[in-house]
Short mmCIF file of C-alpha atoms in Angstrom, two decimals:
data_model
loop_
_atom_site.label_atom_id
_atom_site.label_comp_id
_atom_site.label_asym_id
_atom_site.label_seq_id
_atom_site.Cartn_x
_atom_site.Cartn_y
_atom_site.Cartn_z
CA UNK A 289 2.71 -40.35 96.24
CA UNK A 290 0.18 -39.39 93.59
CA UNK A 291 1.16 -36.43 91.50
CA UNK A 292 -0.90 -34.56 88.99
CA UNK A 293 -4.25 -36.22 89.81
CA UNK A 294 -7.05 -33.70 89.85
CA UNK A 295 -10.58 -34.21 91.15
CA UNK A 296 -13.59 -33.02 89.22
CA UNK A 297 -16.47 -32.62 91.64
CA UNK A 298 -19.92 -33.14 90.08
CA UNK A 299 -22.32 -34.14 92.89
CA UNK A 300 -25.45 -33.78 90.72
CA UNK A 301 -24.30 -36.84 88.73
CA UNK A 302 -25.04 -39.12 91.71
CA UNK A 303 -28.79 -38.74 91.10
CA UNK A 304 -28.27 -40.15 87.60
CA UNK A 305 -25.93 -42.92 88.72
CA UNK A 306 -28.32 -43.95 91.50
CA UNK A 307 -31.17 -44.37 89.01
CA UNK A 308 -29.24 -46.63 86.63
CA UNK A 309 -30.74 -50.09 86.82
CA UNK A 310 -33.37 -48.83 89.24
CA UNK A 311 -37.14 -49.16 89.25
CA UNK A 312 -38.87 -47.94 86.10
CA UNK A 313 -41.05 -44.97 87.05
CA UNK A 314 -42.71 -44.61 83.66
CA UNK A 315 -41.86 -42.28 80.83
CA UNK A 316 -40.27 -39.10 82.21
CA UNK A 317 -41.30 -37.22 79.06
CA UNK A 318 -44.93 -37.99 79.91
CA UNK A 319 -44.79 -37.54 83.70
CA UNK A 320 -42.72 -34.31 83.93
CA UNK A 321 -45.17 -32.06 82.03
CA UNK A 322 -48.08 -33.35 84.13
CA UNK A 323 -46.40 -32.32 87.39
CA UNK A 324 -46.73 -28.55 86.80
CA UNK A 325 -43.36 -27.91 88.48
CA UNK A 326 -41.58 -26.46 85.48
CA UNK A 327 -38.49 -25.04 87.18
CA UNK A 328 -37.83 -28.23 89.14
CA UNK A 329 -38.34 -30.28 85.98
CA UNK A 330 -36.35 -27.84 83.81
CA UNK A 331 -39.27 -27.20 81.43
CA UNK A 332 -38.54 -23.95 79.62
CA UNK A 333 -41.58 -23.59 77.38
CA UNK A 334 -44.92 -25.32 76.83
CA UNK A 335 -46.61 -25.35 73.46
CA UNK A 336 -49.94 -26.85 72.45
CA UNK A 337 -48.54 -30.21 71.26
CA UNK A 338 -44.90 -30.12 72.41
CA UNK A 339 -42.59 -28.62 75.03
CA UNK A 340 -38.95 -27.59 75.53
CA UNK A 341 -36.98 -29.05 78.41
CA UNK A 342 -33.35 -28.88 79.46
CA UNK A 343 -31.45 -32.14 79.56
CA UNK A 344 -30.70 -32.90 83.22
CA UNK A 345 -27.56 -34.78 82.12
CA UNK A 346 -26.33 -32.50 79.31
CA UNK A 347 -23.65 -33.16 76.72
CA UNK A 348 -22.91 -29.44 76.61
CA UNK A 349 -23.99 -26.35 78.53
CA UNK A 350 -27.65 -25.59 77.77
CA UNK A 351 -28.45 -28.93 76.07
CA UNK A 352 -32.23 -28.90 75.47
CA UNK A 353 -34.79 -31.24 74.00
CA UNK A 354 -38.03 -30.50 72.18
CA UNK A 355 -40.57 -33.21 72.93
CA UNK A 356 -44.10 -33.91 71.73
CA UNK A 357 -46.65 -34.56 74.47
CA UNK A 358 -47.79 -37.59 72.48
CA UNK A 359 -46.09 -40.73 73.77
CA UNK A 360 -44.58 -42.39 70.72
CA UNK A 361 -41.26 -43.78 69.59
CA UNK A 362 -42.19 -43.39 65.91
CA UNK A 363 -41.83 -40.02 64.23
CA UNK A 364 -44.43 -41.03 61.64
CA UNK A 365 -47.07 -41.24 64.41
CA UNK A 366 -47.06 -37.44 64.76
CA UNK A 367 -49.75 -35.43 63.02
CA UNK A 368 -48.78 -32.59 60.69
CA UNK A 369 -49.75 -30.12 63.43
CA UNK A 370 -47.50 -31.88 65.97
CA UNK A 371 -44.61 -32.07 63.51
CA UNK A 372 -44.95 -28.39 62.60
CA UNK A 373 -44.97 -27.24 66.21
CA UNK A 374 -42.04 -29.51 67.05
CA UNK A 375 -39.94 -27.81 64.37
CA UNK A 376 -41.22 -24.34 65.31
CA UNK A 377 -40.05 -25.00 68.88
CA UNK A 378 -36.66 -26.17 67.59
CA UNK A 379 -36.35 -22.84 65.73
CA UNK A 380 -37.43 -20.94 68.87
CA UNK A 381 -34.87 -22.81 70.95
CA UNK A 382 -32.09 -21.95 68.50
CA UNK A 383 -33.22 -18.30 68.51
CA UNK A 384 -33.10 -18.24 72.32
CA UNK A 385 -29.65 -19.84 72.37
CA UNK A 386 -28.35 -17.23 69.92
CA UNK A 387 -29.72 -14.46 72.13
CA UNK A 388 -28.46 -15.86 75.45
CA UNK A 389 -25.20 -17.67 74.62
CA UNK A 390 -24.21 -16.57 71.11
CA UNK A 391 -22.98 -20.06 70.13
CA UNK A 392 -20.88 -20.60 67.02
CA UNK A 393 -22.92 -23.62 65.92
CA UNK A 394 -25.42 -26.28 66.93
CA UNK A 395 -25.88 -30.03 67.05
CA UNK A 396 -29.54 -30.87 66.44
CA UNK A 397 -31.54 -33.97 65.72
CA UNK A 398 -33.29 -37.15 66.76
CA UNK A 399 -31.74 -40.38 67.97
CA UNK A 400 -34.51 -42.79 66.96
CA UNK A 401 -34.55 -46.21 68.62
CA UNK A 402 -31.99 -47.84 70.89
CA UNK A 403 -29.83 -48.79 67.88
CA UNK A 404 -29.96 -45.13 66.76
CA UNK A 405 -28.47 -44.01 70.08
CA UNK A 406 -31.64 -43.01 71.94
CA UNK A 407 -31.15 -43.11 75.71
CA UNK A 408 -34.94 -42.97 76.15
CA UNK A 409 -36.17 -44.83 73.08
CA UNK A 410 -39.87 -45.10 73.94
CA UNK A 411 -40.60 -41.36 73.49
CA UNK A 412 -39.10 -39.35 70.63
CA UNK A 413 -37.24 -36.16 71.47
CA UNK A 414 -35.31 -33.66 69.36
CA UNK A 415 -31.93 -32.57 70.78
CA UNK A 416 -30.69 -28.99 70.46
CA UNK A 417 -27.14 -28.38 71.68
CA UNK A 418 -25.31 -25.06 71.38
CA UNK A 419 -21.66 -25.47 70.36
CA UNK A 420 -18.53 -23.35 70.37
CA UNK A 421 -15.21 -23.88 68.65
CA UNK A 422 -12.96 -25.58 71.19
CA UNK A 423 -15.79 -26.66 73.52
CA UNK A 424 -14.64 -30.27 73.38
CA UNK A 425 -11.44 -31.40 74.97
CA UNK A 426 -9.69 -34.50 76.27
CA UNK A 427 -12.05 -35.04 79.25
CA UNK A 428 -14.72 -37.13 77.46
CA UNK A 429 -12.06 -39.24 75.75
CA UNK A 430 -9.68 -39.88 78.65
CA UNK A 431 -11.87 -39.47 81.73
CA UNK A 432 -15.36 -40.23 80.37
CA UNK A 433 -16.34 -36.88 81.88
CA UNK A 434 -17.92 -33.80 80.36
CA UNK A 435 -17.17 -30.38 81.78
CA UNK A 436 -20.24 -28.13 81.99
CA UNK A 437 -19.24 -24.53 82.59
CA UNK A 438 -22.33 -23.24 84.41
CA UNK A 439 -24.67 -24.63 87.07
CA UNK A 440 -27.83 -25.99 85.44
CA UNK A 441 -30.09 -23.80 87.62
CA UNK A 442 -28.32 -20.64 86.43
CA UNK A 443 -28.59 -21.77 82.81
CA UNK A 444 -32.30 -22.52 83.32
CA UNK A 445 -32.98 -19.03 84.69
CA UNK A 446 -31.27 -17.34 81.72
CA UNK A 447 -33.00 -19.51 79.13
CA UNK A 448 -36.43 -19.32 80.81
CA UNK A 449 -36.31 -15.53 80.82
CA UNK A 450 -35.39 -15.47 77.13
CA UNK A 451 -38.13 -17.96 76.20
CA UNK A 452 -40.68 -15.86 78.06
CA UNK A 453 -39.50 -12.68 76.30
CA UNK A 454 -39.54 -14.31 72.86
CA UNK A 455 -43.04 -15.76 73.25
CA UNK A 456 -44.60 -12.55 74.67
CA UNK A 457 -43.89 -10.60 71.50
#
């Protein structure tokens, strides 16, 4: 008899697991913005040279990325205009997070190259993760599982509304 074993149901993870080792469909950071299906692709905001997208497989609730449209793995390939807008969108994303979720802190930054921890190393992307004291627990360590407290579609709707309000002003 098994006692104390709990099940954590996360059916959306199967899409990710199914793609591991699968056919390469090109760079998702290049193909997603071209599809013009922002809600489906979790694109929150489009700028002139970069865009903000939610991470489909987040480390924490609301995990977003700011990504240049230019396909490059080298930060030094970006023009000054692209670099400026990238950082302006990072600031906007943090402002939106503060408004919507009131986090106590943030993890932000690039993972450049496979050795630097980049899951998608061929196209640079800047991570922005809201954080709260106590938001980590034993699950990632013992069960290799992260607990996300809100459905990604609900988080998208809240963030999209706030991005739209912030950029209208």
